[in-house]
mmCIF file of C-alpha atoms in Angstrom:
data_model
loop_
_atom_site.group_PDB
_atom_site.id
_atom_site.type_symbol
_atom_site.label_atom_id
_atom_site.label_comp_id
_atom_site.label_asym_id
_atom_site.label_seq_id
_atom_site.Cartn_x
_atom_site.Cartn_y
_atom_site.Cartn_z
ATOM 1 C CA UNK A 1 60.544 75.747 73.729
ATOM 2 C CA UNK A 2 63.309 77.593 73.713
ATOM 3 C CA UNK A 3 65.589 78.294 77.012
ATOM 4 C CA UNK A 4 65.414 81.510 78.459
ATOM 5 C CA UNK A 5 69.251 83.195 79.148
ATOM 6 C CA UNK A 6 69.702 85.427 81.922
ATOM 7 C CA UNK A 7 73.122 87.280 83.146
ATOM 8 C CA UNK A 8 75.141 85.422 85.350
ATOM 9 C CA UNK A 9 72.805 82.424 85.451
ATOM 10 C CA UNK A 10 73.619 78.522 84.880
ATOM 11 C CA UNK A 11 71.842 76.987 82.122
ATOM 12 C CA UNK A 12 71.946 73.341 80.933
ATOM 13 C CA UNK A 13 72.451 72.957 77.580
ATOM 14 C CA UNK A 14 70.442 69.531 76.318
ATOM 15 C CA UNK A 15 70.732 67.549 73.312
ATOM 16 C CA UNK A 16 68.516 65.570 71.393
ATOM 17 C CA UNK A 17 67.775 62.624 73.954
ATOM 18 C CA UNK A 18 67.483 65.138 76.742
ATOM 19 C CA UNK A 19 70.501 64.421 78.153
ATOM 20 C CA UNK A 20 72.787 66.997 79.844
ATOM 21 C CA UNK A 21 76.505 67.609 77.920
ATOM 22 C CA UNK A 22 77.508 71.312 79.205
ATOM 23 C CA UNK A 23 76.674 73.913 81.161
ATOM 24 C CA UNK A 24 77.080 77.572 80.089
ATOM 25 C CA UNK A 25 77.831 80.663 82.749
ATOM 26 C CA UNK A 26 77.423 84.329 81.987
ATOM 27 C CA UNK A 27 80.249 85.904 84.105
ATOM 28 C CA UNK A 28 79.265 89.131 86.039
ATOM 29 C CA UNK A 29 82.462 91.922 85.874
ATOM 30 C CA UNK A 30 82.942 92.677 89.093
ATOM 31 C CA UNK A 31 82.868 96.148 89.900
ATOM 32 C CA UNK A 32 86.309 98.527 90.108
ATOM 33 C CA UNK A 33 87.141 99.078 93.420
ATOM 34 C CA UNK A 34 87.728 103.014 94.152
ATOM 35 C CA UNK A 35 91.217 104.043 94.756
ATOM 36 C CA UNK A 36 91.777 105.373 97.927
ATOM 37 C CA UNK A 37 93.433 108.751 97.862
ATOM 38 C CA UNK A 38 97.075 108.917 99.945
ATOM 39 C CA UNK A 39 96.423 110.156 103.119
ATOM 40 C CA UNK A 40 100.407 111.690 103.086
ATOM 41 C CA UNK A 41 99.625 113.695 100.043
ATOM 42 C CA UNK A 42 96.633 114.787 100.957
ATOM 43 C CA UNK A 43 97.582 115.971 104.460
ATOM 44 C CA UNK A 44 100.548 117.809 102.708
ATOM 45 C CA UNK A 45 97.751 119.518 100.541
ATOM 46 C CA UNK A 46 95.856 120.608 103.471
ATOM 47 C CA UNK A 47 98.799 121.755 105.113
ATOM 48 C CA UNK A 48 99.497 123.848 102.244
ATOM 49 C CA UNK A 49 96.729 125.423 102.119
ATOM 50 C CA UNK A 50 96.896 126.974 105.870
ATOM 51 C CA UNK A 51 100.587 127.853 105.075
ATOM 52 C CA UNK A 52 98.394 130.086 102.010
ATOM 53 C CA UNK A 53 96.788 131.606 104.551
ATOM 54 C CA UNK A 54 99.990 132.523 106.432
ATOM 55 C CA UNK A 55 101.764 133.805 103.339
ATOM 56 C CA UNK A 56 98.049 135.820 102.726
ATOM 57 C CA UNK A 57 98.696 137.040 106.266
ATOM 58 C CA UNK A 58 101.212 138.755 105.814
ATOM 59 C CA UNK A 59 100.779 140.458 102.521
ATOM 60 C CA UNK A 60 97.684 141.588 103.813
ATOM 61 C CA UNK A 61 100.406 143.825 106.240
ATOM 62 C CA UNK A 62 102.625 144.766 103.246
ATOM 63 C CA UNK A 63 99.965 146.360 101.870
ATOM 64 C CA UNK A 64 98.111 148.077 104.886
ATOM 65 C CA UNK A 65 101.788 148.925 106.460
ATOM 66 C CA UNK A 66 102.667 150.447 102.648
ATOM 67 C CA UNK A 67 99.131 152.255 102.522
ATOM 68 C CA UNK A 68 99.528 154.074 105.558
ATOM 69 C CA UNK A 69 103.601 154.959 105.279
ATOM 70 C CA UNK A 70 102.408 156.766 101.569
ATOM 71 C CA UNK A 71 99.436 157.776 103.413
ATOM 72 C CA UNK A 72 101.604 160.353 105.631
ATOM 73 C CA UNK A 73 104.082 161.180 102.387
ATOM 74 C CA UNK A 74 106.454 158.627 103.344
ATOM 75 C CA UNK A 75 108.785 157.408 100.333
ATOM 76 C CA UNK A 76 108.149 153.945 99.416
ATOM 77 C CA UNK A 77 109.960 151.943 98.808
ATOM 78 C CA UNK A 78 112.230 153.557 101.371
ATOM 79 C CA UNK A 79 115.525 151.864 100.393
ATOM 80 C CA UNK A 80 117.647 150.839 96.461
ATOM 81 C CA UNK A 81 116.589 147.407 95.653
ATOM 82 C CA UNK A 82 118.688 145.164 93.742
ATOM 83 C CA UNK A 83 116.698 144.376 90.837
ATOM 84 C CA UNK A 84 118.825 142.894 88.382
ATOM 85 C CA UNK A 85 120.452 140.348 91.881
ATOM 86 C CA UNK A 86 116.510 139.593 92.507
ATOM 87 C CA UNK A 87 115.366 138.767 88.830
ATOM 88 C CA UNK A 88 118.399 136.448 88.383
ATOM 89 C CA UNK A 89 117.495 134.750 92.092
ATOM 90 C CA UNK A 90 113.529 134.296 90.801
ATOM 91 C CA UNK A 91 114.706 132.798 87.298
ATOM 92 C CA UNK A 92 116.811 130.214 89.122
ATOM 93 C CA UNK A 93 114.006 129.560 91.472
ATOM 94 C CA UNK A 94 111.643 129.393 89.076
ATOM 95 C CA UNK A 95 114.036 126.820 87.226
ATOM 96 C CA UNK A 96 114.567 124.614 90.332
ATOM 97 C CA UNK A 97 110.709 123.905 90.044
ATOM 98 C CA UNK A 98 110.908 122.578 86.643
ATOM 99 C CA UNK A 99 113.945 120.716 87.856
ATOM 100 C CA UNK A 100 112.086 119.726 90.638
ATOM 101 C CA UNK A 101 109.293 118.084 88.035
ATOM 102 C CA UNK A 102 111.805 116.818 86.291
ATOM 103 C CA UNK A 103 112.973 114.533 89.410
ATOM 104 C CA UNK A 104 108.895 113.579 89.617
ATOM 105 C CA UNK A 105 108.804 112.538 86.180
ATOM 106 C CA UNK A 106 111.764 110.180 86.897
ATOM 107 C CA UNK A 107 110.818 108.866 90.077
ATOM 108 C CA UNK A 108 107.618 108.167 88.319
ATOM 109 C CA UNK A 109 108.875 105.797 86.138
ATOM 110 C CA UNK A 110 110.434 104.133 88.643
ATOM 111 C CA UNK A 111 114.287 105.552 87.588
ATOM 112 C CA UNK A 112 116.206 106.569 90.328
ATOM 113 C CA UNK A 113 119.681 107.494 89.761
ATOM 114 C CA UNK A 114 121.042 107.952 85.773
ATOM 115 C CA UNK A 115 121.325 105.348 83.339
ATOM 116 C CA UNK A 116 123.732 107.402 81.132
ATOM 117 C CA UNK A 117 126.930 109.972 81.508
ATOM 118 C CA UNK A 118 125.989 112.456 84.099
ATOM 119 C CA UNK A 119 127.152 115.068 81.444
ATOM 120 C CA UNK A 120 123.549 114.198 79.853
ATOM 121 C CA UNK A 121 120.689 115.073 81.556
ATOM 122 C CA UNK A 122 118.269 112.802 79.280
ATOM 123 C CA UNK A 123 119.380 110.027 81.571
ATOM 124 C CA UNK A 124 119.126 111.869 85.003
ATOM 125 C CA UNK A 125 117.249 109.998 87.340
ATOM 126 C CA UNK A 126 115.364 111.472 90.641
ATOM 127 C CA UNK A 127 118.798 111.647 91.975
ATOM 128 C CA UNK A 128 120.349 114.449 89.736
ATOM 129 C CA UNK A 129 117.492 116.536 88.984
ATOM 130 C CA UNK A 130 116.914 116.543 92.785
ATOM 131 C CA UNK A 131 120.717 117.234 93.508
ATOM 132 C CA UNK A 132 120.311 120.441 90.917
ATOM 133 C CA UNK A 133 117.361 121.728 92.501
ATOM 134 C CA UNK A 134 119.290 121.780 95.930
ATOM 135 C CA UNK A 135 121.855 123.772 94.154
ATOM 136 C CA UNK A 136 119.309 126.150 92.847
ATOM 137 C CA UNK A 137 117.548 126.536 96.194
ATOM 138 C CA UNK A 138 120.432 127.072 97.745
ATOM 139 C CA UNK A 139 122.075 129.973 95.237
ATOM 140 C CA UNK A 140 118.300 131.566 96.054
ATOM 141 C CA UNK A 141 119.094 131.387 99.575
ATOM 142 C CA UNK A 142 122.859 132.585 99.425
ATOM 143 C CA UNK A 143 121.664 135.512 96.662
ATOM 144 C CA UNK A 144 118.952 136.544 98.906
ATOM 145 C CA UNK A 145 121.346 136.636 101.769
ATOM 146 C CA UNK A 146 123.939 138.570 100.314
ATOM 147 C CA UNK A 147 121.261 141.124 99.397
ATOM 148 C CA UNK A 148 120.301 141.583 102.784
ATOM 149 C CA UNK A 149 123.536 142.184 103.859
ATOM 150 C CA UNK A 150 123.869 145.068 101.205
ATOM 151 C CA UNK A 151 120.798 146.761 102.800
ATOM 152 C CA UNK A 152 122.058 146.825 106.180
ATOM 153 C CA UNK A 153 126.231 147.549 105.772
ATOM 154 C CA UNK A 154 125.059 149.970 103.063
ATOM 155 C CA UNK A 155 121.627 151.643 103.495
ATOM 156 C CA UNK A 156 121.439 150.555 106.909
ATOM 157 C CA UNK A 157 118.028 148.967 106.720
ATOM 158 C CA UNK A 158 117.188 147.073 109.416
ATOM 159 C CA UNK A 159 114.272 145.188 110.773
ATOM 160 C CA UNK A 160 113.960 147.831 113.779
ATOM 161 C CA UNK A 161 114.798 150.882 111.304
ATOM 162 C CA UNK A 162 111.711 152.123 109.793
ATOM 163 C CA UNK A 163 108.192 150.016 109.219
ATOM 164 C CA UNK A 164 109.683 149.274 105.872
ATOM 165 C CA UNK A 165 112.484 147.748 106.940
ATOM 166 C CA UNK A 166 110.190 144.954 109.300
ATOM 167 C CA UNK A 167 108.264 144.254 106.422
ATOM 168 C CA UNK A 168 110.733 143.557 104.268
ATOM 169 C CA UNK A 169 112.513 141.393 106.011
ATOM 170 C CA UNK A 170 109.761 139.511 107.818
ATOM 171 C CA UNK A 171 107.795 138.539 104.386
ATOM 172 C CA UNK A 172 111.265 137.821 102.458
ATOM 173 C CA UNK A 173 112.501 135.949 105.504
ATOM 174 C CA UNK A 174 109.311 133.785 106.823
ATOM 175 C CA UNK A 175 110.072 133.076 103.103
ATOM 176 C CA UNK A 176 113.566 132.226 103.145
ATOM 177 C CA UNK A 177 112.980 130.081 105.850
ATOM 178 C CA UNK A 178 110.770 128.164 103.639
ATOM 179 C CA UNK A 179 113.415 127.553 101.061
ATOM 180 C CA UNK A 180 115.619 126.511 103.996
ATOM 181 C CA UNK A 181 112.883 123.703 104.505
ATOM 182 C CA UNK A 182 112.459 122.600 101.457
ATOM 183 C CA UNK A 183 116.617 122.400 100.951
ATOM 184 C CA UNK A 184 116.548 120.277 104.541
ATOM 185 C CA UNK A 185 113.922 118.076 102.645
ATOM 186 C CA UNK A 186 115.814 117.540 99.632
ATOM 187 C CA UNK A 187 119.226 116.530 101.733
ATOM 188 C CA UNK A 188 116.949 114.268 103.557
ATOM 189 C CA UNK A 189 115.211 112.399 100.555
ATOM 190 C CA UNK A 190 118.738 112.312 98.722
ATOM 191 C CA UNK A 191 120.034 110.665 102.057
ATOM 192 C CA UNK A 192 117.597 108.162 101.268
ATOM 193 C CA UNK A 193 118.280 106.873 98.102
ATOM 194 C CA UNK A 194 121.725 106.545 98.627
ATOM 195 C CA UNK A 195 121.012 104.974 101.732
ATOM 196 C CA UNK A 196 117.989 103.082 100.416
ATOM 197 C CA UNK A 197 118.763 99.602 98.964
ATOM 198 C CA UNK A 198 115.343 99.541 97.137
ATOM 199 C CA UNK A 199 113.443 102.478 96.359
ATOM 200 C CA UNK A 200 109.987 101.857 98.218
ATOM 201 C CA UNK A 201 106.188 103.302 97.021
ATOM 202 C CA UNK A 202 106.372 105.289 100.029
ATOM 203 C CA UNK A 203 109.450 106.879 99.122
ATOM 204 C CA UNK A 204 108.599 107.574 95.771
ATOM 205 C CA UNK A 205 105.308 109.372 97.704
ATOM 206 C CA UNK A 206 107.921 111.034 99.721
ATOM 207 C CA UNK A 207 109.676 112.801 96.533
ATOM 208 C CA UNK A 208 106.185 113.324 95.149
ATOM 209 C CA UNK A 209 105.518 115.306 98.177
ATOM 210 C CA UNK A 210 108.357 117.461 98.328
ATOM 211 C CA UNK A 211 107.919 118.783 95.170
ATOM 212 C CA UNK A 212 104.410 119.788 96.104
ATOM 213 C CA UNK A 213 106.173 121.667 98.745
ATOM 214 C CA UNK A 214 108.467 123.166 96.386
ATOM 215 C CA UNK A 215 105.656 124.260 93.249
ATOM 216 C CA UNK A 216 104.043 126.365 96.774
ATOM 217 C CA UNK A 217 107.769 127.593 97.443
ATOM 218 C CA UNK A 218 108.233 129.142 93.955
ATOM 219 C CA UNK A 219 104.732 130.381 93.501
ATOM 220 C CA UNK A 220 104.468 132.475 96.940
ATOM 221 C CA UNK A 221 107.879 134.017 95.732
ATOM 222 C CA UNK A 222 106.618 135.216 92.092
ATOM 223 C CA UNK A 223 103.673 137.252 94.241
ATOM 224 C CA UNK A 224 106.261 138.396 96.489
ATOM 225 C CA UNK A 225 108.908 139.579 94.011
ATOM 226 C CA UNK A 226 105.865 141.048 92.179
ATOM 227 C CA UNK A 227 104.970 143.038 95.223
ATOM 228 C CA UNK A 228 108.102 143.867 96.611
ATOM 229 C CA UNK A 229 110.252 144.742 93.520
ATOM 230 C CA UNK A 230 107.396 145.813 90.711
ATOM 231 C CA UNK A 231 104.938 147.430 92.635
ATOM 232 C CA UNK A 232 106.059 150.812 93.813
#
């Protein structure tokens, strides 16, 4: 009679006078182990999300401060807006995120600083793409500061001089402020890897993380130059 096989059983295998010579196992694959999701990137995504509803917040008064303004045949919007200075600030912003994925790419693959001239960006590591998108936060900042100060020496729009005025500058500030943070978190991350004499996981989750914070950055800005400087 045959012997009867089952999955991750022992069998003796017998010859001819019944003796034992080997025994045959069928191993069992264990089972993959589920990958626990990282608690730092997942409390940045949930903190995201209520910063959403901030940002929501306050276009929700935009557009009810705007509604009633036109509502008793108020102008709007009731000062010049640079639009050329603000396209050329949301291009470069816009271009500090892909920068910005550029550094994640890098840091991905485990490359930190460059590996060839720095006059080739094929070779940038996290270091220089993150050092460029400072730059390119920063000129946002500075271009949306010197805007500012045209409305107010100028046109003489202040946050206390009409209702247009406060909403201007409290959505494009709460805003700038933003940028601020994310520039604050770049400076500190870069501080790191010079610092740093190995690059740790948690770091890398750390650079990861700021450029979640940066994608939210640029996207609340396209809605905001959208509203702001498009819709009249």
């Amino acid at each position: 009679m045959l012997p009867t096989w089952g999955v991750g059983t022992r069998t003796p295998t017998r010859c001819r006078n019944n003796g034992p010579v080997a025994s045959a196992t069928t191993e069992v694959a264990p089972r993959p182990t589920a990958a626990r999701p990282n608690l730092v990137s997942v409390g940045t995504i949930v903190w995201l999300s209520s910063e959403l509803m901030f940002f929501a917040a306050l276009f929700a008064m935009y557009f009810t401060i705007r509604a009633v303004d036109k509502g008793m045949g108020k102008a709007w919007p009731q000062a010049h807006l640079d639009l050329p200075l603000a396209t050329v600030n949301t291009l470069v912003l816009l271009l500090s995120s892909v920068t910005c994925q550029m550094g994640v790419f890098a840091v991905e693959r485990g490359q930190i600083g460059r590996v060839r001239s720095v006059w080739d960006p094929r070779g940038w590591g996290l270091r220089e793409w993150y050092i460029l998108t400072f730059l390119m936060g920063l000129y946002f900042d500075c271009g949306q500061g010197w805007e500012w100060l045209s409305l107010i020496g100028d046109q003489h729009v202040t946050l206390s001089s009409s209702n247009y005025g406060s909403v201007f500058y409290i959505t494009e500030g709460f805003h700038g402020l933003h940028v601020a943070g994310g520039l604050i978190a770049f400076l500190f991350l870069l501080g790191r890897t010079f610092a740093a004499k190995r690059f740790t996981h948690e770091q890398q989750v750390s650079a990861i993380v700021v450029s979640y914070y940066w994608h939210f950055v640029d996207v609340v800005w396209i809605g905001l130059y959208t509203t702001i400087y498009l819709i009249h």
